[in-house]
Structure formats: structure tokens, C-alpha cells
CSV table of C-alpha atoms in Angstrom, one decimal:
chain,number,residue,atom,x,y,z
A,5,UNK,CA,-3.3,20.0,-38.3
A,6,UNK,CA,-4.9,22.4,-35.8
A,7,UNK,CA,-3.6,22.9,-32.3
A,8,UNK,CA,-5.3,24.3,-29.3
A,9,UNK,CA,-4.0,25.3,-25.9
A,10,UNK,CA,-5.7,24.1,-22.7
A,11,UNK,CA,-4.7,24.4,-19.0
A,12,UNK,CA,-5.0,21.1,-17.1
A,13,UNK,CA,-5.0,20.6,-13.3
A,14,UNK,CA,-2.3,18.1,-12.4
A,15,UNK,CA,-4.2,16.9,-9.4
A,16,UNK,CA,-7.8,16.2,-10.7
A,17,UNK,CA,-7.5,16.7,-14.4
A,18,UNK,CA,-9.8,19.7,-14.7
A,19,UNK,CA,-9.5,21.6,-18.0
A,20,UNK,CA,-9.7,25.3,-18.4
A,21,UNK,CA,-9.4,27.5,-21.5
A,22,UNK,CA,-7.1,29.9,-19.6
A,23,UNK,CA,-4.7,29.8,-16.7
A,24,UNK,CA,-6.2,30.1,-13.2
A,25,UNK,CA,-4.4,30.3,-9.9
A,26,UNK,CA,-6.9,28.0,-8.2
A,27,UNK,CA,-8.4,24.9,-9.8
A,28,UNK,CA,-12.2,25.1,-9.8
A,29,UNK,CA,-12.4,21.3,-9.7
A,30,UNK,CA,-10.4,20.4,-6.6
A,31,UNK,CA,-9.5,23.7,-5.1
A,32,UNK,CA,-5.7,23.2,-5.3
A,33,UNK,CA,-3.5,26.2,-6.0
A,34,UNK,CA,-1.0,26.5,-8.8
A,35,UNK,CA,-1.7,23.1,-10.3
A,36,UNK,CA,-2.9,24.2,-13.8
A,37,UNK,CA,-0.3,23.4,-16.5
A,38,UNK,CA,-0.4,24.5,-20.1
A,39,UNK,CA,-0.9,21.7,-22.7
A,40,UNK,CA,-1.0,21.8,-26.5
A,41,UNK,CA,-3.3,19.4,-28.2
A,42,UNK,CA,-3.5,18.6,-31.8
A,43,UNK,CA,-6.5,17.1,-33.8
A,44,UNK,CA,-4.3,14.7,-35.7
A,45,UNK,CA,-5.8,11.2,-36.2
A,46,UNK,CA,-4.3,8.2,-34.5
A,47,UNK,CA,-2.2,5.9,-36.6
A,48,UNK,CA,-3.9,2.9,-35.0
A,49,UNK,CA,-6.5,2.5,-32.4
A,50,UNK,CA,-7.6,-0.6,-30.6
A,51,UNK,CA,-10.1,-2.5,-32.5
A,52,UNK,CA,-13.6,-1.7,-31.3
A,53,UNK,CA,-15.1,-4.6,-29.4
A,54,UNK,CA,-18.3,-6.2,-30.4
A,55,UNK,CA,-21.4,-4.7,-28.9
A,56,UNK,CA,-22.2,-6.3,-25.6
A,57,UNK,CA,-25.5,-8.1,-25.1
A,58,UNK,CA,-27.3,-8.5,-21.8
A,59,UNK,CA,-26.7,-11.8,-20.1
A,60,UNK,CA,-28.8,-13.3,-17.3
A,61,UNK,CA,-27.1,-13.8,-13.9
A,62,UNK,CA,-27.8,-17.6,-14.1
A,63,UNK,CA,-26.1,-17.8,-17.5
A,64,UNK,CA,-23.1,-15.8,-16.3
A,65,UNK,CA,-22.8,-18.0,-13.2
A,66,UNK,CA,-22.8,-21.1,-15.3
A,67,UNK,CA,-19.7,-20.0,-17.1
A,68,UNK,CA,-16.4,-21.4,-15.7
A,69,UNK,CA,-14.4,-18.8,-13.8
A,70,UNK,CA,-11.2,-17.6,-15.5
A,71,UNK,CA,-8.1,-19.2,-14.2
A,72,UNK,CA,-5.8,-16.8,-12.3
A,73,UNK,CA,-2.2,-16.3,-13.4
A,74,UNK,CA,-0.2,-17.3,-10.3
A,75,UNK,CA,3.2,-15.8,-10.2
A,76,UNK,CA,4.7,-18.1,-7.6
A,77,UNK,CA,5.5,-15.2,-5.3
A,78,UNK,CA,3.2,-16.2,-2.4
A,79,UNK,CA,3.0,-12.7,-0.8
A,80,UNK,CA,2.3,-11.0,-4.2
A,81,UNK,CA,-0.4,-13.6,-5.1
A,82,UNK,CA,-1.9,-13.2,-1.6
A,83,UNK,CA,-2.4,-9.5,-1.9
A,84,UNK,CA,-4.0,-9.9,-5.4
A,85,UNK,CA,-6.4,-12.5,-4.0
A,86,UNK,CA,-4.8,-15.5,-5.7
A,87,UNK,CA,-3.0,-14.2,-8.7
A,88,UNK,CA,-3.6,-11.9,-11.7
A,89,UNK,CA,-7.0,-12.2,-13.3
A,90,UNK,CA,-6.9,-12.3,-17.2
A,91,UNK,CA,-8.0,-9.0,-18.6
A,92,UNK,CA,-7.4,-7.1,-15.4
A,93,UNK,CA,-5.3,-3.9,-14.9
A,94,UNK,CA,-3.3,-3.7,-11.7
A,95,UNK,CA,-1.6,-0.4,-10.8
A,96,UNK,CA,1.5,-0.7,-8.6
A,97,UNK,CA,2.8,2.5,-7.0
A,98,UNK,CA,5.6,3.4,-4.7
A,99,UNK,CA,8.5,5.8,-4.0
A,100,UNK,CA,11.5,5.9,-6.3
A,101,UNK,CA,14.0,3.1,-5.5
A,102,UNK,CA,11.6,1.1,-3.3
A,103,UNK,CA,11.7,-1.9,-5.7
A,104,UNK,CA,8.7,-1.6,-8.0
A,105,UNK,CA,10.6,-2.6,-11.1
A,106,UNK,CA,12.4,-5.4,-9.2
A,107,UNK,CA,9.1,-6.8,-8.0
A,108,UNK,CA,7.5,-6.6,-11.5
A,109,UNK,CA,10.6,-8.2,-13.1
A,110,UNK,CA,10.5,-11.2,-10.7
A,111,UNK,CA,6.8,-11.6,-11.2
A,112,UNK,CA,7.2,-11.5,-15.0
A,113,UNK,CA,10.0,-14.0,-14.8
A,114,UNK,CA,8.0,-16.4,-12.7
A,115,UNK,CA,5.1,-16.2,-15.1
A,116,UNK,CA,7.3,-16.8,-18.1
A,117,UNK,CA,9.0,-19.7,-16.3
A,118,UNK,CA,5.6,-21.3,-15.8
A,119,UNK,CA,5.1,-21.3,-19.6
A,120,UNK,CA,3.1,-18.0,-19.9
A,121,UNK,CA,4.2,-15.5,-22.5
A,122,UNK,CA,5.0,-12.2,-20.9
A,123,UNK,CA,5.7,-8.8,-22.5
A,124,UNK,CA,7.8,-6.3,-20.5
A,125,UNK,CA,7.3,-2.8,-22.0
A,126,UNK,CA,9.7,-0.2,-20.6
A,127,UNK,CA,9.3,3.5,-21.5
A,128,UNK,CA,12.2,4.8,-19.4
A,129,UNK,CA,14.9,2.1,-19.9
A,130,UNK,CA,16.6,0.7,-23.0
A,131,UNK,CA,16.5,-3.1,-23.7
A,132,UNK,CA,20.1,-3.4,-22.5
A,133,UNK,CA,19.2,-1.7,-19.2
A,134,UNK,CA,16.2,-4.0,-18.7
A,135,UNK,CA,18.3,-7.0,-19.6
A,136,UNK,CA,21.1,-6.1,-17.1
A,137,UNK,CA,18.5,-5.8,-14.3
A,138,UNK,CA,17.0,-9.2,-15.1
A,139,UNK,CA,20.5,-10.7,-15.3
A,140,UNK,CA,21.3,-9.2,-11.8
A,141,UNK,CA,18.1,-10.9,-10.5
A,142,UNK,CA,19.2,-14.2,-12.2
A,143,UNK,CA,16.2,-14.2,-14.6
A,144,UNK,CA,16.4,-16.5,-17.6
A,145,UNK,CA,13.1,-17.1,-19.4
A,146,UNK,CA,12.6,-17.8,-23.1
A,147,UNK,CA,8.9,-16.6,-22.9
A,148,UNK,CA,9.8,-13.2,-21.6
A,149,UNK,CA,9.9,-10.5,-24.3
A,150,UNK,CA,11.3,-6.9,-23.9
A,151,UNK,CA,10.0,-3.8,-25.6
A,152,UNK,CA,11.9,-0.5,-25.0
A,153,UNK,CA,9.4,1.9,-26.5
A,154,UNK,CA,7.1,4.3,-24.8
A,155,UNK,CA,4.6,4.6,-27.7
A,156,UNK,CA,1.3,3.0,-27.1
A,157,UNK,CA,0.8,2.1,-30.8
A,158,UNK,CA,4.1,0.2,-30.7
A,159,UNK,CA,2.8,-1.7,-27.6
A,160,UNK,CA,-0.4,-2.4,-29.4
A,161,UNK,CA,1.4,-3.9,-32.4
A,162,UNK,CA,3.6,-6.0,-30.1
A,163,UNK,CA,0.5,-7.4,-28.2
A,164,UNK,CA,-1.2,-8.3,-31.5
A,165,UNK,CA,1.9,-10.1,-32.7
A,166,UNK,CA,3.0,-11.9,-29.5
A,167,UNK,CA,-0.5,-12.5,-27.9
A,168,UNK,CA,1.0,-12.6,-24.4
A,169,UNK,CA,-0.8,-13.7,-21.3
A,170,UNK,CA,0.4,-10.7,-19.3
A,171,UNK,CA,2.0,-7.3,-20.0
A,172,UNK,CA,4.2,-5.3,-17.7
A,173,UNK,CA,4.2,-1.5,-18.3
A,174,UNK,CA,7.1,0.4,-16.7
A,175,UNK,CA,5.9,3.0,-16.2
A,176,UNK,CA,2.5,4.3,-17.1
A,177,UNK,CA,3.7,7.9,-16.8
A,178,UNK,CA,6.3,7.4,-19.6
A,179,UNK,CA,3.8,6.0,-22.2
A,180,UNK,CA,2.8,8.3,-25.0
A,181,UNK,CA,-0.7,8.3,-26.6
A,182,UNK,CA,-0.6,8.6,-30.4
A,183,UNK,CA,-3.3,11.2,-30.5
A,184,UNK,CA,-1.9,13.7,-28.0
A,185,UNK,CA,0.9,16.1,-28.4
A,186,UNK,CA,1.4,16.8,-24.7
A,187,UNK,CA,4.5,15.5,-22.9
A,188,UNK,CA,4.5,12.0,-21.3
A,189,UNK,CA,3.5,12.1,-17.7
A,190,UNK,CA,0.9,14.9,-18.1
A,191,UNK,CA,-2.6,14.4,-16.9
A,192,UNK,CA,-4.0,14.0,-20.4
A,193,UNK,CA,-1.4,11.4,-21.4
A,194,UNK,CA,-1.8,9.3,-18.2
A,195,UNK,CA,-5.6,9.4,-18.4
A,196,UNK,CA,-5.9,8.7,-22.1
A,197,UNK,CA,-3.0,6.2,-22.1
A,198,UNK,CA,-4.6,4.1,-19.4
A,199,UNK,CA,-8.0,4.2,-21.2
A,200,UNK,CA,-6.1,3.1,-24.3
A,201,UNK,CA,-4.6,0.1,-22.5
A,202,UNK,CA,-8.0,-0.7,-21.0
A,203,UNK,CA,-9.7,-0.8,-24.4
A,204,UNK,CA,-6.8,-2.8,-25.9
A,205,UNK,CA,-6.1,-5.5,-23.3
A,206,UNK,CA,-9.5,-6.3,-21.7
A,207,UNK,CA,-11.1,-7.7,-24.9
A,208,UNK,CA,-8.0,-9.9,-25.4
A,209,UNK,CA,-8.0,-11.2,-21.8
A,210,UNK,CA,-4.5,-9.9,-21.3
A,211,UNK,CA,-3.5,-9.2,-17.6
A,212,UNK,CA,-1.6,-5.9,-17.2
A,213,UNK,CA,0.7,-4.7,-14.3
A,214,UNK,CA,1.1,-1.0,-14.6
A,215,UNK,CA,3.9,0.6,-12.6
A,216,UNK,CA,3.1,4.2,-11.4
A,217,UNK,CA,5.1,7.0,-10.0
A,218,UNK,CA,4.0,8.7,-6.8
A,219,UNK,CA,3.9,12.4,-5.8
A,220,UNK,CA,5.6,13.9,-2.7
A,221,UNK,CA,2.4,13.3,-0.8
A,222,UNK,CA,2.7,9.5,-1.4
A,223,UNK,CA,-0.2,9.2,-3.9
A,224,UNK,CA,0.0,7.9,-7.4
A,225,UNK,CA,0.9,10.7,-9.9
A,226,UNK,CA,-1.8,11.6,-12.3
A,227,UNK,CA,-5.5,12.3,-12.2
A,228,UNK,CA,-7.7,10.5,-9.6
A,229,UNK,CA,-9.6,8.9,-12.4
A,230,UNK,CA,-6.5,6.7,-13.0
A,231,UNK,CA,-7.3,4.7,-9.8
A,232,UNK,CA,-10.9,4.3,-10.9
A,233,UNK,CA,-10.0,2.9,-14.3
A,234,UNK,CA,-7.9,0.0,-13.1
A,235,UNK,CA,-9.1,-3.1,-11.3
A,236,UNK,CA,-6.6,-3.1,-8.4
A,237,UNK,CA,-4.3,-0.5,-6.8
A,238,UNK,CA,-1.2,-1.7,-4.8
A,239,UNK,CA,1.2,0.4,-2.9
A,240,UNK,CA,4.8,-0.8,-2.3
A,241,UNK,CA,5.9,0.8,1.0
A,242,UNK,CA,9.0,0.8,3.3
A,243,UNK,CA,12.1,2.7,3.9
A,244,UNK,CA,14.6,2.5,1.0
A,245,UNK,CA,17.5,1.6,3.4
A,246,UNK,CA,15.6,-1.0,5.4
A,247,UNK,CA,15.6,-4.7,4.7
A,248,UNK,CA,11.8,-5.2,4.5
A,249,UNK,CA,9.1,-4.0,2.1
A,250,UNK,CA,5.4,-4.0,2.5
A,251,UNK,CA,2.9,-4.5,-0.4
A,252,UNK,CA,-0.6,-3.3,0.4
A,253,UNK,CA,-3.8,-3.4,-1.6
A,254,UNK,CA,-6.1,-0.4,-1.2
A,255,UNK,CA,-8.4,-1.4,-4.1
A,256,UNK,CA,-9.1,-4.8,-5.5
A,257,UNK,CA,-12.1,-5.8,-7.5
A,258,UNK,CA,-11.1,-9.5,-7.5
A,259,UNK,CA,-9.9,-10.0,-3.9
A,260,UNK,CA,-9.7,-8.5,-0.4
A,261,UNK,CA,-8.7,-4.9,0.2
A,262,UNK,CA,-6.2,-3.8,2.9
A,263,UNK,CA,-4.4,-7.1,2.4
A,264,UNK,CA,-0.7,-7.0,3.2
A,265,UNK,CA,2.4,-8.8,1.8
A,266,UNK,CA,5.9,-8.7,3.2
A,267,UNK,CA,9.1,-9.0,1.2
A,268,UNK,CA,12.7,-9.0,2.1
A,269,UNK,CA,15.3,-7.2,0.0
A,270,UNK,CA,18.3,-9.5,-0.5
A,271,UNK,CA,21.4,-9.4,-2.8
A,272,UNK,CA,19.5,-11.5,-5.4
A,273,UNK,CA,16.3,-9.3,-5.3
A,274,UNK,CA,13.0,-9.4,-3.4
A,275,UNK,CA,11.9,-12.6,-1.8
A,276,UNK,CA,8.8,-13.3,0.3
A,277,UNK,CA,9.5,-12.8,4.0
A,278,UNK,CA,9.5,-16.0,6.1
A,279,UNK,CA,7.2,-16.2,9.2
A,280,UNK,CA,5.9,-12.7,8.7
A,281,UNK,CA,3.6,-12.7,11.7
A,282,UNK,CA,6.6,-12.9,14.1
A,283,UNK,CA,9.0,-11.0,11.9
A,284,UNK,CA,8.8,-7.7,13.9
A,285,UNK,CA,9.3,-9.3,17.3
A,286,UNK,CA,12.6,-11.1,16.7
A,287,UNK,CA,14.8,-8.5,18.4
A,288,UNK,CA,12.4,-7.6,21.2
A,289,UNK,CA,14.0,-7.4,24.6
A,290,UNK,CA,12.3,-9.3,27.4
A,291,UNK,CA,11.8,-6.4,29.8
A,292,UNK,CA,12.0,-3.1,28.0
A,293,UNK,CA,10.7,0.1,29.5
A,294,UNK,CA,8.2,1.9,27.3
A,295,UNK,CA,7.4,-1.0,25.0
A,296,UNK,CA,4.2,-3.0,24.6
A,297,UNK,CA,2.9,-5.5,22.0
A,298,UNK,CA,-0.4,-5.4,20.2
A,299,UNK,CA,-2.2,-7.6,17.6
A,300,UNK,CA,-3.5,-5.8,14.5
A,301,UNK,CA,-5.3,-7.2,11.5
A,302,UNK,CA,-3.7,-6.6,8.1
A,303,UNK,CA,-6.4,-7.8,5.7
A,304,UNK,CA,-7.0,-11.5,6.8
A,305,UNK,CA,-3.7,-11.8,8.5
A,306,UNK,CA,-3.1,-11.0,12.3
A,307,UNK,CA,0.2,-9.2,12.9
A,308,UNK,CA,1.9,-8.8,16.3
A,309,UNK,CA,3.8,-5.5,16.5
A,310,UNK,CA,5.8,-3.8,19.2
A,311,UNK,CA,4.9,-0.2,20.1
A,312,UNK,CA,7.6,1.9,21.8
A,313,UNK,CA,7.1,5.2,23.7
A,314,UNK,CA,9.5,7.6,25.2
A,315,UNK,CA,8.5,10.5,27.6
A,316,UNK,CA,11.1,13.1,28.6
A,317,UNK,CA,10.6,16.4,30.5
A,318,UNK,CA,10.1,19.2,28.0
A,319,UNK,CA,12.2,22.3,27.7
A,320,UNK,CA,9.6,24.2,25.8
A,321,UNK,CA,6.3,25.9,26.9
A,322,UNK,CA,4.4,23.5,24.6
A,323,UNK,CA,5.4,19.8,24.8
A,324,UNK,CA,6.4,18.1,21.6
A,325,UNK,CA,4.5,15.1,20.3
A,326,UNK,CA,5.9,12.9,17.5
A,327,UNK,CA,4.6,9.6,16.1
A,328,UNK,CA,6.2,7.2,13.6
A,329,UNK,CA,3.8,4.6,12.2
A,330,UNK,CA,0.9,5.8,14.3
A,331,UNK,CA,-1.6,8.6,13.8
A,332,UNK,CA,-0.5,11.8,15.5
A,333,UNK,CA,-4.0,13.0,16.1
A,334,UNK,CA,-4.8,9.7,17.9
A,335,UNK,CA,-1.7,10.1,20.0
A,336,UNK,CA,-2.9,13.5,21.2
A,337,UNK,CA,-6.2,12.0,22.1
A,338,UNK,CA,-4.6,9.1,24.1
A,339,UNK,CA,-2.3,11.5,26.0
A,340,UNK,CA,-5.4,13.6,27.0
A,341,UNK,CA,-7.3,10.4,28.1
A,342,UNK,CA,-4.3,9.3,30.2
A,343,UNK,CA,-4.0,12.8,31.8
A,344,UNK,CA,-7.7,13.1,32.5
A,345,UNK,CA,-8.9,9.5,33.2
A,346,UNK,CA,-5.8,7.8,34.5
A,347,UNK,CA,-4.2,10.5,36.6
A,348,UNK,CA,-0.9,10.6,34.7
A,349,UNK,CA,0.5,14.1,34.6
A,350,UNK,CA,2.0,14.2,31.1
A,351,UNK,CA,1.6,17.9,30.3
A,352,UNK,CA,5.2,18.6,31.1
A,353,UNK,CA,6.7,15.8,29.0
A,354,UNK,CA,7.6,15.4,25.3
A,355,UNK,CA,6.1,12.2,23.9
A,356,UNK,CA,7.5,10.1,21.1
A,357,UNK,CA,5.8,6.9,19.8
A,358,UNK,CA,7.3,4.5,17.3
A,359,UNK,CA,6.0,1.3,15.7
A,360,UNK,CA,8.9,-1.1,15.3
A,361,UNK,CA,9.8,-2.4,11.8
A,362,UNK,CA,8.5,0.5,9.7
A,363,UNK,CA,4.9,-0.6,9.5
A,364,UNK,CA,2.0,1.8,10.1
A,365,UNK,CA,-0.9,1.0,12.4
A,366,UNK,CA,-4.2,2.5,11.1
A,367,UNK,CA,-6.8,0.7,13.3
A,368,UNK,CA,-7.8,1.8,16.8
A,369,UNK,CA,-7.2,-1.7,18.3
A,370,UNK,CA,-3.7,-0.6,19.1
A,371,UNK,CA,-4.8,2.1,21.5
A,372,UNK,CA,-4.4,0.0,24.6
A,373,UNK,CA,-0.8,-1.0,23.7
A,374,UNK,CA,0.1,2.6,23.0
A,375,UNK,CA,-1.4,3.8,26.3
A,376,UNK,CA,0.5,1.1,28.2
A,377,UNK,CA,3.8,1.9,26.4
A,378,UNK,CA,3.3,5.6,27.4
A,379,UNK,CA,2.6,4.7,31.0
A,380,UNK,CA,5.5,2.4,31.1
A,381,UNK,CA,7.9,5.1,30.0
A,382,UNK,CA,6.3,7.6,32.3
A,383,UNK,CA,6.6,5.3,35.4
A,384,UNK,CA,9.9,3.8,34.4
A,385,UNK,CA,8.3,0.4,34.9
A,386,UNK,CA,8.6,-2.4,32.2
A,387,UNK,CA,5.6,-4.3,30.8
A,388,UNK,CA,5.8,-8.0,31.3
A,389,UNK,CA,7.3,-9.7,28.2
A,390,UNK,CA,4.4,-12.2,27.9
A,391,UNK,CA,1.6,-9.6,27.8
A,392,UNK,CA,-0.3,-8.5,24.7
A,393,UNK,CA,-2.7,-5.5,24.7
A,394,UNK,CA,-5.7,-5.3,22.4
A,395,UNK,CA,-8.5,-2.7,22.6
A,396,UNK,CA,-9.8,0.6,21.5
A,397,UNK,CA,-9.9,3.5,24.0
A,398,UNK,CA,-12.8,6.0,24.1
A,399,UNK,CA,-12.7,9.5,25.3
A,400,UNK,CA,-14.2,8.5,28.7
A,401,UNK,CA,-11.4,6.1,29.2
A,402,UNK,CA,-13.4,2.9,28.5
A,403,UNK,CA,-11.8,0.0,26.6
A,404,UNK,CA,-14.0,-0.9,23.7
A,405,UNK,CA,-14.3,-4.2,21.7
A,406,UNK,CA,-12.4,-4.7,18.4
A,407,UNK,CA,-13.3,-7.0,15.4
A,408,UNK,CA,-11.9,-10.5,14.9
A,409,UNK,CA,-10.5,-10.7,18.4
A,410,UNK,CA,-10.3,-14.6,18.3
A,411,UNK,CA,-7.9,-14.5,15.4
A,412,UNK,CA,-5.7,-12.0,17.1
A,413,UNK,CA,-5.6,-14.1,20.4
A,414,UNK,CA,-4.9,-17.3,18.5
A,415,UNK,CA,-1.9,-15.7,16.9
A,416,UNK,CA,-0.7,-14.3,20.2
A,417,UNK,CA,-1.0,-17.8,21.8
A,418,UNK,CA,0.9,-19.4,18.9
A,419,UNK,CA,3.8,-17.0,19.4
A,420,UNK,CA,4.0,-17.8,23.2
A,421,UNK,CA,2.3,-14.9,24.9
A,422,UNK,CA,0.8,-15.8,28.2
A,423,UNK,CA,-1.7,-12.9,29.1
A,424,UNK,CA,-4.0,-10.9,26.9
A,425,UNK,CA,-5.5,-7.6,28.1
A,426,UNK,CA,-8.8,-7.4,26.3
A,427,UNK,CA,-12.2,-5.6,26.5
A,428,UNK,CA,-14.8,-7.2,28.7
A,429,UNK,CA,-17.1,-10.0,27.3
A,430,UNK,CA,-14.6,-10.9,24.7
A,431,UNK,CA,-15.4,-14.6,24.4
A,432,UNK,CA,-13.2,-17.6,24.8
A,433,UNK,CA,-9.4,-17.8,25.0
A,434,UNK,CA,-7.0,-20.1,23.2
A,435,UNK,CA,-5.3,-22.7,25.3
A,436,UNK,CA,-2.3,-21.4,27.2
A,437,UNK,CA,-3.4,-17.7,27.1
A,438,UNK,CA,-4.9,-16.1,30.1
A,439,UNK,CA,-7.4,-13.3,29.4
A,440,UNK,CA,-7.4,-10.2,31.6
A,441,UNK,CA,-10.6,-8.2,31.0
A,442,UNK,CA,-10.3,-4.5,31.6
A,443,UNK,CA,-13.1,-2.0,31.4
A,444,UNK,CA,-11.2,1.2,31.6
A,445,UNK,CA,-7.6,2.3,30.9
A,446,UNK,CA,-7.1,2.9,34.6
A,447,UNK,CA,-8.0,-0.8,35.3
A,448,UNK,CA,-5.5,-1.8,32.6
A,449,UNK,CA,-2.7,0.2,34.2
A,450,UNK,CA,-3.5,-1.2,37.7
A,451,UNK,CA,-3.5,-4.8,36.3
A,452,UNK,CA,-0.3,-4.3,34.4
A,453,UNK,CA,1.8,-2.4,37.0
A,454,UNK,CA,-0.1,-2.8,40.2
A,455,UNK,CA,-1.6,0.1,42.2
């Protein structure tokens, strides 16, 4: 059995015959790690599928679509686009302790409770540890099988024996490919192991949920090709010590991307959050200084969020700017626009912006709410409790249109808001909601606070 030594980049998977300080593939420094590989044959490999033949689009459209595997967790099925597709690989990533295994366990139990045979393969826990976690969650399902083995050939044998409808792999970084001598979690193991699962499960129409670790930067550990191999990539987000968790889809071949699901961590495990659209406004005070509400779109769902701002005189030559849940670069831009176009002298103040509830706003439709919250804190004047602010702000101070405004306004009207500050020519308004069209950020400040 011959062995050879290669140096593999832990970021992009580039292979080099000798160690290099900088990876030629991605340019990262000190990411090449030594791996020893052997040419030993695999004990078993997935059976080679039959050679595919071309099929006309009309013939393919005539076939009945595959029935999705619904877990019964409404928020989880929503993010997936209606449930797991047979033969699909879904990658679930998140920080340690955020609840990935808990979510996967509940989904597996729901599927097994609906009469689907499910195999839970754990490479980092024993059968007793998995059983204890399921018992804590109150899971009792006869069709849920446990496999505490990190070898992929053992997983293949179990799949061939049980013929399950779905497989949970916890986690993909702990699985060991039979052909590779490198340690579990290395780039080669993760890449080849995922390809092994792809070749084994897709021809058998077995849905797979792969749990993945994340790096300190928040991305899924392993080569970037890992996210290209799977059909969907989900991120489980939230603070470990907070009550709510967010499930977000960043890639989905069978459903919408950027969809969002909300869960609440309780003593009995994760449960879908009730009334998620008004979840983050429950403890909002009526007339708080430095707070404004905006309506953002998370996939197909409008969400109303409160943005808070605090401005204090600085003690340093360069004012401090800090943002939680909002892009820091965009905060710098909004402060410059308010200084130049609205006449607010903010250069001598530290600025802090926070999105309540732990969510992160990534779209520019929240610009107007952030600007009003900053102005409210600067002027020590509260924003009216029944106002909602929707609009993007340009560098010349103009308020620009945003997509799907009607859905945002309808949700604001449903939650009892009375006025909506929107860009001009924004169309109709829902009943009970007064539209205030503002062309510039200066007009918005005058309409909200008076001259």
C-alpha cells in the first residue's frame, strides 16, 4: 500500500506537492495542511448507476412530480419550499450549541411519526447519547433508527439494509471515507465524503440532511465545493443565550432562497414561533426616543422590525460607529447623508445602531428607518408609535423605491400602524393606513418631527 503526502488548503481545497505559505488557489495565508493519502482500494463503493439517456422536456414534464417529505415543522418546511425532496441533499450549518442537532432530531422524529423510515447516523455521539437527547425531546418513534458510526461504508450498508426515506448525518465533518487515510474533517474527507453520499443516496431517492460545522468567520467548514454539491444550504442563526433562532436558506434548488423560518427554544426543544411577523414588536414602548420601525422582506414573508439608535457626544478625536444587525458601511453612508443633506451635525457624536431581536437586516429598504432613529436620538424627540418607515436612501439624500411595497404596507396595516413614510408614486394604500410620500430624507425628517 503506497502512501503519498500532499498539502491541501483548508479554505478552497487546492492541493500542492509541498508546503506553501500562501495558497495559489484562493490567496489565503497559512491554510495548507499536510495530508497522507494511500492508494488502498475501497471495501465497498456505491453501485454505479445506470447510464442516463436523454429525455425530452415534454416527456420529463409528463412524469408526476415527486412527493415531498413534510416534517410537520411548519417553519422548517417553509424554508425548504414545502418539505424534503426525495434524493436531495440539504446542508444545515450553524455555530456550536445553536440547536442544529436538536432541529434535526425533531425533524427526524416527525418524519418517523408519519410512517417514514428514518436513519440517524451520528459520527460524534454514541447511541446512548443520541437516545438520551431524543428522550429529553420526548421523541418516541419506532421507525427511527440510530447508527453511531462515522464510517461511510457502514452507513452505506445500513441504507441498503433499511431502505429509509431520509437520512440524517450528524455531522458531515466526522464521517470517514473508506479510501482516504486523512483525518475526519479534512478538506479531502469532507469533499469526497459528500460526493460519496451524493452517489449513494440520489439513485435510491433517499433525502439527506447533513449537519455541518462552521468556521470562526461563520461559513460552513470545508471546501467551497461542498456547498455546490448539495441541493440546499441552510444556516441556523441566533444568539446561544437568546430564546429565538432563525433558519435561513441561502441556496435552494427546489424552493425560494433567502426564505426565513423562526423557532423558539423551549424546555422541550425547538418549536415554530407563533405570529412571527409581530414577534419582534411585542415589547416595543409607545414613544421611545431613538427607535423607528421598518418593514423588510425575508423571502416571501414581510417582517416588521424595530431599529434603535443612540448618539452621544464623543470623547475621542474620531467618533465611534457601531452596528448590530445592520451593515456598518451603510451606517457610515447614512451618517454622511444626514450630515450633508439634512443638516444634522453628527461629526462630534458616537453612533450606535441595533436591530431588536437579533435579526440582521441586509436590504436597503431599512435606510429610512435607520435615518429616522438616528435623527430621533440626536434631537431627543420620539417617533410616533404608529409610524413605519420604508425606503432606500441615495447619496444625494433622495428616497428611492423598494420592491414589494404593497406586501410590506399590508402587513403594517394588519399590525395596527397608522402612517407609512414611503417613496413617491408608491401606489395604493391598504385601508386604515395613511401614506406619507417623501422625496428626500430632509422631507421625511420635517414630516416626522416638524420643522
